[in-house]
Coordinates of C-alpha atoms in Angstrom, one line a residue:
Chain W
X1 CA 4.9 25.2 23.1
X2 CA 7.2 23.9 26.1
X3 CA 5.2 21.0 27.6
X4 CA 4.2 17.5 25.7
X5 CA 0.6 17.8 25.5
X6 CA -0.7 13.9 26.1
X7 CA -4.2 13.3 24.7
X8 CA -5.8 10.0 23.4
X9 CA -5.4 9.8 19.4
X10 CA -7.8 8.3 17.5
X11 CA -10.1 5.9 19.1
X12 CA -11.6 4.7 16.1
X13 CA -8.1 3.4 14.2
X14 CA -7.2 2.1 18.1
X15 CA -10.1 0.0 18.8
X16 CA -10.4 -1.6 15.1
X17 CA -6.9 -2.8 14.8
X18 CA -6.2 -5.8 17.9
X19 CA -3.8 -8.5 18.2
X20 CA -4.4 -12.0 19.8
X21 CA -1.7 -14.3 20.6
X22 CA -2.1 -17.5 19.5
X23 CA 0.1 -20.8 20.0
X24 CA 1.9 -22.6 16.8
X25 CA -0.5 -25.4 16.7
X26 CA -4.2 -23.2 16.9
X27 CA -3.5 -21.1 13.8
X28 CA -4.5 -23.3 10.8
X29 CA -7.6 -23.9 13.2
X30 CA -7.8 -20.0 13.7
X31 CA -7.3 -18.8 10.3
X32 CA -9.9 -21.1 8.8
X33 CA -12.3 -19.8 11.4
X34 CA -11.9 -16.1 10.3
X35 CA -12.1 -17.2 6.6
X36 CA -15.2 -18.6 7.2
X37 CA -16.6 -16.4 9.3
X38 CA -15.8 -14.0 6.4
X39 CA -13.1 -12.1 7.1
X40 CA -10.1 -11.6 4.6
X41 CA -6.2 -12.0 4.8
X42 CA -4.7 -8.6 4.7
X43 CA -1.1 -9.6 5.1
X44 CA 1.2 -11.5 7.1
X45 CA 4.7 -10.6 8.4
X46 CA 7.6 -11.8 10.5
X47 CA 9.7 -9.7 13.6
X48 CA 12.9 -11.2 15.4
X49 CA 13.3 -9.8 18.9
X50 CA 13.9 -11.1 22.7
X51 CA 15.8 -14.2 20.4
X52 CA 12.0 -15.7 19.5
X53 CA 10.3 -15.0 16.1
X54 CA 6.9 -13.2 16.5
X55 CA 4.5 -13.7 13.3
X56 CA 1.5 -11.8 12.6
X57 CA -1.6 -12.6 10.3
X58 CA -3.9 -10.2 9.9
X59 CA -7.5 -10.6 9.0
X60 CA -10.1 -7.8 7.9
X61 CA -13.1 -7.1 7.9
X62 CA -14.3 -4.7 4.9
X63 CA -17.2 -3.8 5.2
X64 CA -16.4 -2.8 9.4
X65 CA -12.8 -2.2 9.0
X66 CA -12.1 -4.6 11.3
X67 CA -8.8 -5.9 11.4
X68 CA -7.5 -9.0 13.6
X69 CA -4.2 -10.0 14.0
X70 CA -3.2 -13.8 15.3
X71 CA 0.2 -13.7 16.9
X72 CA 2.3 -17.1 16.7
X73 CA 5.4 -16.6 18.6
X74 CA 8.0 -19.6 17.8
X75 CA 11.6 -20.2 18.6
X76 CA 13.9 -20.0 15.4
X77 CA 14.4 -23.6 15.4
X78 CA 10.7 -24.2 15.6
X79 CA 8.9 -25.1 12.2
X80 CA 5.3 -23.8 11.4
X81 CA 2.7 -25.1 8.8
X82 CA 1.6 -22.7 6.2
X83 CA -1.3 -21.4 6.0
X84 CA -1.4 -21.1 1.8
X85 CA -3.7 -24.6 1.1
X86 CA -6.6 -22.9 2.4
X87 CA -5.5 -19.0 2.2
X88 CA -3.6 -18.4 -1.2
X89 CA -3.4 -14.8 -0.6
X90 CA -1.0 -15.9 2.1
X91 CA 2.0 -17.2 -0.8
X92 CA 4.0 -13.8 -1.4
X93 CA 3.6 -13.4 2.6
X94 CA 5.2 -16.5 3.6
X95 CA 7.1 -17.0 1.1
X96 CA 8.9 -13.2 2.5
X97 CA 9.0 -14.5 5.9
X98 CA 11.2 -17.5 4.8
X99 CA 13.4 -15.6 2.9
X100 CA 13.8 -12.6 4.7
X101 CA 13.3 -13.6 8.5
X102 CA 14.6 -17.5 8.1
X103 CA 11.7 -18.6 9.2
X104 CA 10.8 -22.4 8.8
X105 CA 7.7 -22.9 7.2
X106 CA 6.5 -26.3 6.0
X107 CA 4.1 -27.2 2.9
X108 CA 4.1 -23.6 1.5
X109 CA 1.3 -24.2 -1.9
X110 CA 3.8 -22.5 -4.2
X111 CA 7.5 -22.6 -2.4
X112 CA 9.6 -19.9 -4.2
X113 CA 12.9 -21.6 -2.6
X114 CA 14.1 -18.1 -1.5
X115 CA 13.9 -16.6 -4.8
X116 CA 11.2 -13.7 -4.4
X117 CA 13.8 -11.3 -3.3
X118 CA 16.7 -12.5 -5.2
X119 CA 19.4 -11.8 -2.3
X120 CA 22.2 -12.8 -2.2
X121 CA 22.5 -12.6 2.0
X122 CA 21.0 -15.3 3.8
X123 CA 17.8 -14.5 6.2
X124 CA 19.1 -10.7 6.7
X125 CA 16.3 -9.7 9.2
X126 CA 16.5 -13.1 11.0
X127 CA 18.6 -14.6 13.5
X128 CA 21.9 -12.2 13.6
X129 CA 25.0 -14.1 12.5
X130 CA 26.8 -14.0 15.6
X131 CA 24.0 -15.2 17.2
X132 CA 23.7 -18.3 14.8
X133 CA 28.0 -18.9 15.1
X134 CA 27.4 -19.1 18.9
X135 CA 24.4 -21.6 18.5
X136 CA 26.6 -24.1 15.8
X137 CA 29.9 -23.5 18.4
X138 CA 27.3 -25.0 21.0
X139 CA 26.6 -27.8 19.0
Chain R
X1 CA -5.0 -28.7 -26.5
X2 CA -2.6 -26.4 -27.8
X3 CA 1.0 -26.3 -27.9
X4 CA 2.2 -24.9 -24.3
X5 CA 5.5 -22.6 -23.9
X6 CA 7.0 -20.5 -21.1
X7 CA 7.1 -16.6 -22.8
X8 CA 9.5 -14.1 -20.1
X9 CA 7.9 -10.9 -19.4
X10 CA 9.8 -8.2 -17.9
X11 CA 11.9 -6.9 -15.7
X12 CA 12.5 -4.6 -18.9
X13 CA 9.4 -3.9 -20.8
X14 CA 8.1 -0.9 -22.7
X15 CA 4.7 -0.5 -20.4
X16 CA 6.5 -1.2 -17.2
X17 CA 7.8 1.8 -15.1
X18 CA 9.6 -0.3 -12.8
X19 CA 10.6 -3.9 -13.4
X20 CA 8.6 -7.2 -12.5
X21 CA 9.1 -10.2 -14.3
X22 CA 6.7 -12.6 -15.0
X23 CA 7.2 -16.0 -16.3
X24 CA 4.0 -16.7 -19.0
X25 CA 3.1 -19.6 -19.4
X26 CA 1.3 -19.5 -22.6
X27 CA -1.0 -22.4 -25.1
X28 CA -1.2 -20.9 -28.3
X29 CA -1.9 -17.3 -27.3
X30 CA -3.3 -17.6 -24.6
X31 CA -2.0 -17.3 -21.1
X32 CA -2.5 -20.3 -19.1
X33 CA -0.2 -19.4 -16.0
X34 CA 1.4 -16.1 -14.8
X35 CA 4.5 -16.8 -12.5
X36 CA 6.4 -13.4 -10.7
X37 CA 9.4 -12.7 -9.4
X38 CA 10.4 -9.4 -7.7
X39 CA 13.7 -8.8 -6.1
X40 CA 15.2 -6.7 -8.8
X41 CA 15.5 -3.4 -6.8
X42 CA 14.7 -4.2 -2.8
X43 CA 16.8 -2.0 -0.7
X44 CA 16.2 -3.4 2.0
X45 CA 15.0 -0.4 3.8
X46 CA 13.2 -2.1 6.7
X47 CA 16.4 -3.6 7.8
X48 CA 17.7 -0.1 8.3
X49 CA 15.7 0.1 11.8
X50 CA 18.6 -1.3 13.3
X51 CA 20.7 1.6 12.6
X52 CA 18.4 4.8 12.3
X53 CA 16.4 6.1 15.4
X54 CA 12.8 6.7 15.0
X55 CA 12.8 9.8 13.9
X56 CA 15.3 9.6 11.0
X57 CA 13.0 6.7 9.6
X58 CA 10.1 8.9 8.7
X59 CA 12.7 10.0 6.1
X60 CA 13.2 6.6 5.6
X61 CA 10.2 5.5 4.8
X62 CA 9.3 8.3 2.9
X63 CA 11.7 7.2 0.8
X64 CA 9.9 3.7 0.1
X65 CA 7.8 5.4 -2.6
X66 CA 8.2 8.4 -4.8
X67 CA 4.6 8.7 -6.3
X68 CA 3.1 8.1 -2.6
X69 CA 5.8 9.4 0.0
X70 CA 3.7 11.7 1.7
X71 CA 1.4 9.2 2.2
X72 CA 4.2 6.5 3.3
X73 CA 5.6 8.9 5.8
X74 CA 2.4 10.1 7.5
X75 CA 1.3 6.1 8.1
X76 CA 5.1 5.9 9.9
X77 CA 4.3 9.1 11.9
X78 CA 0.8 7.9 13.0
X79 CA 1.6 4.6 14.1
X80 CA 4.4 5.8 16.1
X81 CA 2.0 8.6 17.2
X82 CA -0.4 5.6 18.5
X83 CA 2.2 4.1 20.7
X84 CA 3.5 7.4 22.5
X85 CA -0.5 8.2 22.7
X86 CA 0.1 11.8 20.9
X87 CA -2.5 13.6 19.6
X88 CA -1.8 15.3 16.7
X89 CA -3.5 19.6 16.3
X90 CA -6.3 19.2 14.6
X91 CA -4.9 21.7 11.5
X92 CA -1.8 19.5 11.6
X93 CA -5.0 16.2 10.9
X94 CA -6.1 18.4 7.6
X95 CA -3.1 19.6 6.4
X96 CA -2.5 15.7 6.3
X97 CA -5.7 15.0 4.6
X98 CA -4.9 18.0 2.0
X99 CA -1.3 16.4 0.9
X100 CA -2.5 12.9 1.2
X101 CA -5.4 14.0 -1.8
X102 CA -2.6 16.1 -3.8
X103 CA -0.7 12.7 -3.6
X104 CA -3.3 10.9 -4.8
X105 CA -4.3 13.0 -7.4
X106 CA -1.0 13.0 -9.2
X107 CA -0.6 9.3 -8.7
X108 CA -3.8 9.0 -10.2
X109 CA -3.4 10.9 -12.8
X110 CA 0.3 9.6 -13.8
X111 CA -1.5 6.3 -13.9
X112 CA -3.6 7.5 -16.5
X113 CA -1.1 8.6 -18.7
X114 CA 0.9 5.4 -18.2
X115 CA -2.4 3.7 -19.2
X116 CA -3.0 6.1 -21.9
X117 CA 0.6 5.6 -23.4
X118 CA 0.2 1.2 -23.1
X119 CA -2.9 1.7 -25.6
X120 CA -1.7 3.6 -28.2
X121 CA -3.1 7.2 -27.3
X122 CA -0.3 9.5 -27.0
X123 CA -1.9 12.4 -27.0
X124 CA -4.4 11.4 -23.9
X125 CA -1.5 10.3 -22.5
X126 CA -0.1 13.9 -22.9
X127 CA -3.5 15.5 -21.5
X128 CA -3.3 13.4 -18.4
X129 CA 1.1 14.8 -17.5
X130 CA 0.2 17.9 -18.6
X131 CA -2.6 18.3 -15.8
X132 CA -0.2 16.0 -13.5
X133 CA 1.7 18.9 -13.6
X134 CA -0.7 21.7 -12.2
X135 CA -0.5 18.8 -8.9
X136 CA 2.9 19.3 -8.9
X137 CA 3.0 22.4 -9.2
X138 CA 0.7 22.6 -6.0
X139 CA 2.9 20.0 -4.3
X140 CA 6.2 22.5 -4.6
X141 CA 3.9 25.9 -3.9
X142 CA 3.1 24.3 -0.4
X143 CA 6.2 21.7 0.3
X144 CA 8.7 23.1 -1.4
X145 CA 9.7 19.9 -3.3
X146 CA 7.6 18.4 -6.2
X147 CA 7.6 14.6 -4.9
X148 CA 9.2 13.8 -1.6
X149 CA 7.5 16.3 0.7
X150 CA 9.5 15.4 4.0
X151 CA 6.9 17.8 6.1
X152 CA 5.6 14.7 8.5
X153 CA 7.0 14.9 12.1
X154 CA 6.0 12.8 14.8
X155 CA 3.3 15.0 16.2
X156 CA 2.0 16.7 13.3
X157 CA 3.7 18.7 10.4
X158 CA 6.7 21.0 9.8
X159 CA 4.3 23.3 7.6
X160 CA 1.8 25.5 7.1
X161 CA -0.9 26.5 4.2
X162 CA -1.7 29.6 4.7
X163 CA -4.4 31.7 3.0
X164 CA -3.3 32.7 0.1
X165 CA -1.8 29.4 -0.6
X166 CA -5.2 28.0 0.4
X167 CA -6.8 30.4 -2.4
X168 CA -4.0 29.6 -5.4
X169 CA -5.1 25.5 -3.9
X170 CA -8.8 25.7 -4.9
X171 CA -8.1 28.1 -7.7
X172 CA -6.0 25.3 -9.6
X173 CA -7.9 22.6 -8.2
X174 CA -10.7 24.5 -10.5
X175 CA -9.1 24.6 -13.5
X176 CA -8.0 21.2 -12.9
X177 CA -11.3 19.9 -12.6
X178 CA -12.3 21.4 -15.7
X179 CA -9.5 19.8 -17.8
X180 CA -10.6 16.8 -16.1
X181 CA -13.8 16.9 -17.7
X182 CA -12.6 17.1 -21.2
X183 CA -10.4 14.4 -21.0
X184 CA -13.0 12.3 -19.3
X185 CA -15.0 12.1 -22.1
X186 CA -12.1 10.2 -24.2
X187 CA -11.4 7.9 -21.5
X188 CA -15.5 7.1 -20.9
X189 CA -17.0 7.2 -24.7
X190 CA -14.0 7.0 -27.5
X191 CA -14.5 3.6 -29.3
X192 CA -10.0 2.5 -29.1
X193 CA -10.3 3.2 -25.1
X194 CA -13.3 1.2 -24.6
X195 CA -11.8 -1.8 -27.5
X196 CA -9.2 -2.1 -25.8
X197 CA -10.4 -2.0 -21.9
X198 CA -13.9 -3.2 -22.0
X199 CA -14.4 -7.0 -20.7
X200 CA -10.8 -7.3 -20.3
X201 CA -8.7 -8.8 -17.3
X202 CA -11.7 -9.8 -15.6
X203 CA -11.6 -10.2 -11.8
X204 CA -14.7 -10.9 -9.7
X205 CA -15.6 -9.9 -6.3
X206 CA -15.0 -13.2 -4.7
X207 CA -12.1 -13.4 -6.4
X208 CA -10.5 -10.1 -5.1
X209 CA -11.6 -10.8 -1.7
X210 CA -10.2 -14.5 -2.0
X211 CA -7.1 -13.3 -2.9
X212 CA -7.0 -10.2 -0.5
X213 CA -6.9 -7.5 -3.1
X214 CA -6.9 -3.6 -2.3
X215 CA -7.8 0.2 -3.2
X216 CA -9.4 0.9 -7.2
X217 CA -8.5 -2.5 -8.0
X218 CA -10.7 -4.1 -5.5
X219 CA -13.2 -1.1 -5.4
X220 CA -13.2 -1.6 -9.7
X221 CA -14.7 -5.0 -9.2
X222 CA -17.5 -3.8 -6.3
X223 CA -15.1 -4.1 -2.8
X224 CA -16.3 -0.7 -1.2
X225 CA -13.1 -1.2 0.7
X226 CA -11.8 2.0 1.6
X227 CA -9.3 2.8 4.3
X228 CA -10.1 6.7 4.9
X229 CA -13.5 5.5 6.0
X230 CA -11.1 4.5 9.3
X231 CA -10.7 8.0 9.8
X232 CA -7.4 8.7 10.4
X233 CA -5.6 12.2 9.6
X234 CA -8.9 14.5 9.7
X235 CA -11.0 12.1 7.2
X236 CA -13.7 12.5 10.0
X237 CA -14.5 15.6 9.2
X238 CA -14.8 15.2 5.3
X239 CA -18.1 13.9 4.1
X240 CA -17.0 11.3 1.2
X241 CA -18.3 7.7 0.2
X242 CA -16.0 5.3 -1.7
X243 CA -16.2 5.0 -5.3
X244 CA -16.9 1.4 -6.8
X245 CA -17.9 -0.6 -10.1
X246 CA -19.8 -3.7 -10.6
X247 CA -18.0 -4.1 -13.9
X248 CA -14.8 -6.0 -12.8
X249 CA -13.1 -5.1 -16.1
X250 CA -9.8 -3.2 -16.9
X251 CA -12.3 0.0 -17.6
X252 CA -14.1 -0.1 -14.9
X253 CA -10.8 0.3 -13.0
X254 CA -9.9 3.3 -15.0
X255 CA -13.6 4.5 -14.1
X256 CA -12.9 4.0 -10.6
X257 CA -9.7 5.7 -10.6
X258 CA -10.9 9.2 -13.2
X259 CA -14.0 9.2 -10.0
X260 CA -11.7 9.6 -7.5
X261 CA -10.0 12.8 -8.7
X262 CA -13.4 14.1 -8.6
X263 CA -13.5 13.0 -5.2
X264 CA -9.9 13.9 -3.9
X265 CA -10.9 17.6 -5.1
X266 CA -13.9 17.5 -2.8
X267 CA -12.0 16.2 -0.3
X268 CA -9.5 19.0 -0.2
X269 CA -12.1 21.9 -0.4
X270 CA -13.6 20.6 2.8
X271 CA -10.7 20.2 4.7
X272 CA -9.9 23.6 3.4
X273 CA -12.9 24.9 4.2
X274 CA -12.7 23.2 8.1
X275 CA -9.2 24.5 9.0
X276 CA -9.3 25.5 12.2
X277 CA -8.0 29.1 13.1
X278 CA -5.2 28.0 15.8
X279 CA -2.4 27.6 13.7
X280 CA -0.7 24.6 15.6
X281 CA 1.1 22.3 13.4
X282 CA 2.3 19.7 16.3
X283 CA 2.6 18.2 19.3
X284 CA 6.2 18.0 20.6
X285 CA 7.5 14.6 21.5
X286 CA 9.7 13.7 24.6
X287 CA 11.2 10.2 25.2
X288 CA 11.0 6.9 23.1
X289 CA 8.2 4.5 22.0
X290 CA 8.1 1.8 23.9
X291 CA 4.8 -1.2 22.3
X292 CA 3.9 -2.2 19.3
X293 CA 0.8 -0.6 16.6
X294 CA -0.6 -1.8 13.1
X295 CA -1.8 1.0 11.1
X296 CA -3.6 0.9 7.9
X297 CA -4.0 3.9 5.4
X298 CA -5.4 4.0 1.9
X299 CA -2.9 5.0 0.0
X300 CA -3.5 5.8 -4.2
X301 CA -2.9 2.2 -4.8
X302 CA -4.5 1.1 -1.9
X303 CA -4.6 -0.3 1.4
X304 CA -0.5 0.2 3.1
X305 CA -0.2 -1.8 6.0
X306 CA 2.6 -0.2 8.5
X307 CA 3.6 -2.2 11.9
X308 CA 6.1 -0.9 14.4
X309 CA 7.4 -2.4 17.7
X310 CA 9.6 -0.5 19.6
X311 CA 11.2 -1.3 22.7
X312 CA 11.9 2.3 24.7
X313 CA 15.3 2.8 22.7
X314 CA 15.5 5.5 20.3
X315 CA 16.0 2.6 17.4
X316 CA 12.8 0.3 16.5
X317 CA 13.1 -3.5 17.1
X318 CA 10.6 -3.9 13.8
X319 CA 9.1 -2.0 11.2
X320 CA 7.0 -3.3 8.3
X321 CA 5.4 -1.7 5.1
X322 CA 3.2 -3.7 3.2
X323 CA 2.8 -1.4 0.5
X324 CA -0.8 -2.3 -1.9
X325 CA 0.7 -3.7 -5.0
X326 CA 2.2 -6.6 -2.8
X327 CA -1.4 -7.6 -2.2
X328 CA -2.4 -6.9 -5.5
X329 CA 0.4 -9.2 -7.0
X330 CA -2.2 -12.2 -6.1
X331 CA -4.9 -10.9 -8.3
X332 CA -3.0 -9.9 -10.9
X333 CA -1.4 -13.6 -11.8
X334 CA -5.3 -14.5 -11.4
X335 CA -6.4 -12.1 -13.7
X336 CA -3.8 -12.7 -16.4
X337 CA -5.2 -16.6 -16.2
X338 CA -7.2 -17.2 -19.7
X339 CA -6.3 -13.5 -21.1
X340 CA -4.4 -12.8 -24.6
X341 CA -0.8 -12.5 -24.6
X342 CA -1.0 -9.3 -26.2
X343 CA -3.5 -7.5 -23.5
X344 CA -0.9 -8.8 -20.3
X345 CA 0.9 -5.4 -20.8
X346 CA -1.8 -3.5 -20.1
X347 CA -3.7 -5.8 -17.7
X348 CA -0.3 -5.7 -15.5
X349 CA -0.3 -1.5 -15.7
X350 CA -4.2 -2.0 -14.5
X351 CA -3.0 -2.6 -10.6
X352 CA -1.2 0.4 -11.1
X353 CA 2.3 -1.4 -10.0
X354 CA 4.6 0.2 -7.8
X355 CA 7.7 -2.6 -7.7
X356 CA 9.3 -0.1 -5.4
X357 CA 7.2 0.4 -2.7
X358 CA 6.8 -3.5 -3.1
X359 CA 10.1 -4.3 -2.8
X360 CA 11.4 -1.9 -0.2

């Protein structure tokens, strides 16, 4: 075949999987709302790009498939509460986030204190070291 | 109230594959509290987006897993296939399926014998590698390699089955399910197997969907959570339901798990049967991905989690994996709560860990 054949792929995995940002301060709000509404956590996870963090909960639905995804986007310096007290799925999530991405997270239920992964390189998907040098030569 | 003490379990242990620690905290013998820690062999494979283009990390990625690559590399391909909006040939969509159920099988049944092995049995435990095998087999006859398959593309797939391979499939798949049958028997009536998993490492259904639990662990204790019901791959044209228990016990998660073999073999004779006759095996990809996806498959162990943002550059700004023993970690410190010391070894084989694919 020569030419890139462009057809829609599947609609069903498309419309059950959707994202909705969300500021900092709504999600404890928002994440109680879709536990009580029945929905449960699948997973949450952490991505560094345009210099901000950009988190992403994700809620299912099991019987429907369903899944919803709360975007939080925060600047590195920026703390955000955890979500653990009333979602303890959430520990091995957040406690990744921290430890992986940098990411400052406040009143985790069971803090691991960056011991999950046992590395020894600080936040190695986070803010690139250059990136932080500059930052501390700015003061 | 009995005196309490702090028992370490793991990284090296003789029922653990792969190594997780645990720190046990224990009254008597009795396990009161099951700390983890992981970290013992992360590679840090995510991080290589940075310096592989997104093709190379289907290789990648592949690599997270050695019992379920296929299955790892096809959720990379599909959620880069949903943000260039390809469609992949519909043989390519049931080729898929058929390798994703080989995959399963042989995870399956390795899990078995793993199982078999932390009770005592040897000889079941024989039985269940000595069918393994017959997967394997039908993993190199179609692949060319036993484990990592590497025939994803984005687009489709790099191979065909053709019909005698087809034939030599359902032939073995046959003979397979016969084998199954016997060995069946001793994993659903002999007295040691039930003993020794009956009304153990109990888990209810609250709890697992408290806790966010996945695949035959949450479907063992009456979750009909199953991710092929999203019909990705060509599970829209196979005709299955997913397999659960009410029991919430350590055998009703072997149950669960001997079912589905049954189940992956019907799977794979109807998407034998539904080939379609145009041989097309992809859908050739020009330019970069430029958005963002979250795709879910059900792997053997579960629901796997895969997000990707790209940014029109050949190299990903982001890819995650959540792989299903991550989520399953949760229930598994719940479940240890209140057990016997001398059941956690089994009870932690019961998820059916994967510390690799966890770690990545």
């Amino acid at each position: 075949m020569d030419e890139t054949v462009e057809l829609k792929t599947n609609d069903k995995v498309r419309q059950l999987s959707k994202i909705e940002e969300i500021p900092a301060s709504d999600l404890l709000e928002r994440c109680l709302e879709l536990k009580r509404e029945g929905l449960r956590f699948s997973q949450a996870c952490a991505a560094y790009y345009e210099d901000k963090f950009h988190l992403t909960y994700t809620f299912s639905n099991y019987e429907t498939l369903e899944a919803l995804s709360l975007r939080v986007v925060i600047s590195p310096e920026e703390e955000i509460h955890s979500i653990t007290e009333f979602i303890p799925a959430a520990l091995f999530y957040e406690n990744e986030m921290k430890e992986i991405f940098g990411v400052k997270i406040k009143l985790i239920t069971n803090d691991l204190d960056n011991k999950l992964y046992r590395i020894n390189v600080e936040a190695p998907l986070g803010v690139p070291q250059e990136e932080k040098k500059e930052e501390e030569n700015n003061g | 109230m009995g005196k309490r003490s702090v028992i370490p379990f793991g990284p090296q242990h003789p029922v653990l594959p792969e190594p997780i620690h645990l720190d046990l905290v224990v009254e008597d013998e009795r396990v009161i509290e099951a700390i983890p820690s992981i970290g013992f062999i992360h590679r840090g494979l995510e991080g290589l987006v940075k310096k592989k283009d997104y093709n190379t990390m289907t290789y990648i990625v592949e690599r997270t897993c050695g019992i379920c690559s296929f299955q790892h590399g096809m959720g990379y391909c599909e959620t880069i296939e949903h943000i260039m909006d390809v469609e992949v040939p519909d043989r390519a969509k049931l080729l898929r399926t058929i390798w994703a159920e080989l995959n399963r099988m042989h995870s399956h049944l390795l899990w078995l014998g793993l199982l078999a092995d932390a009770f005592g049995f040897e000889n079941l435990f024989y039985q269940c590698w000595r069918i393994r095998e017959k997967v394997l087999d039908l993993h190199e006859l179609t692949a060319g390699a036993r484990l990592i398959f590497s025939v994803n593309t984005i687009g489709g797939v790099k191979r065909d089955i053709d019909e005698d391979k087809q034939r030599t499939i359902l032939e073995t798949l046959s003979e397979v399910e016969k084998e199954l049958k016997v060995i069946e028997k001793t994993f659903f009536y002999d007295y040691t197997v039930e003993s020794r998993l009956k009304g153990v490492g109990i888990l209810s259904k609250e709890k697992v969907h408290e806790l966010g639990c996945v695949g035959p662990f949450a479907r063992a204790s009456g979750l009909a959570v199953d991710l092929r019901k999203l019909e990705y791959a060509g599970y829209s044209k196979i005709d299955f339901e997913p397999i659960t228990s009410n029991d919430c016990d350590s055998y009703a998660r072997c149950y669960v798990r001997l079912k589905e073999l049954y189940q992956s073999i019907d799977i794979i004779r109807q998407a034998i049967a539904k080939l379609p006759a145009d041989k097309t095996l992809s859908t050739p990809v020009k330019g970069n991905p430029n958005g963002e996806f979250i795709m879910r498959v059900e792997q053997p162990r579960g629901e796997a989690f895969y997000y990707a943002k790209a940014n029109g550059t050949p190299y990903l700004d982001r890819i995650r994996v959540r792989t299903p023993t991550f989520a399953n970690i949760a229930g598994l410190c719940e479940m240890l709560k209140n057990t016997e010391l001398a059941d956690v070894g089994l009870l932690v084989l019961t998820i059916d860990p994967c510390i690799s694919c966890t770690e990545r």
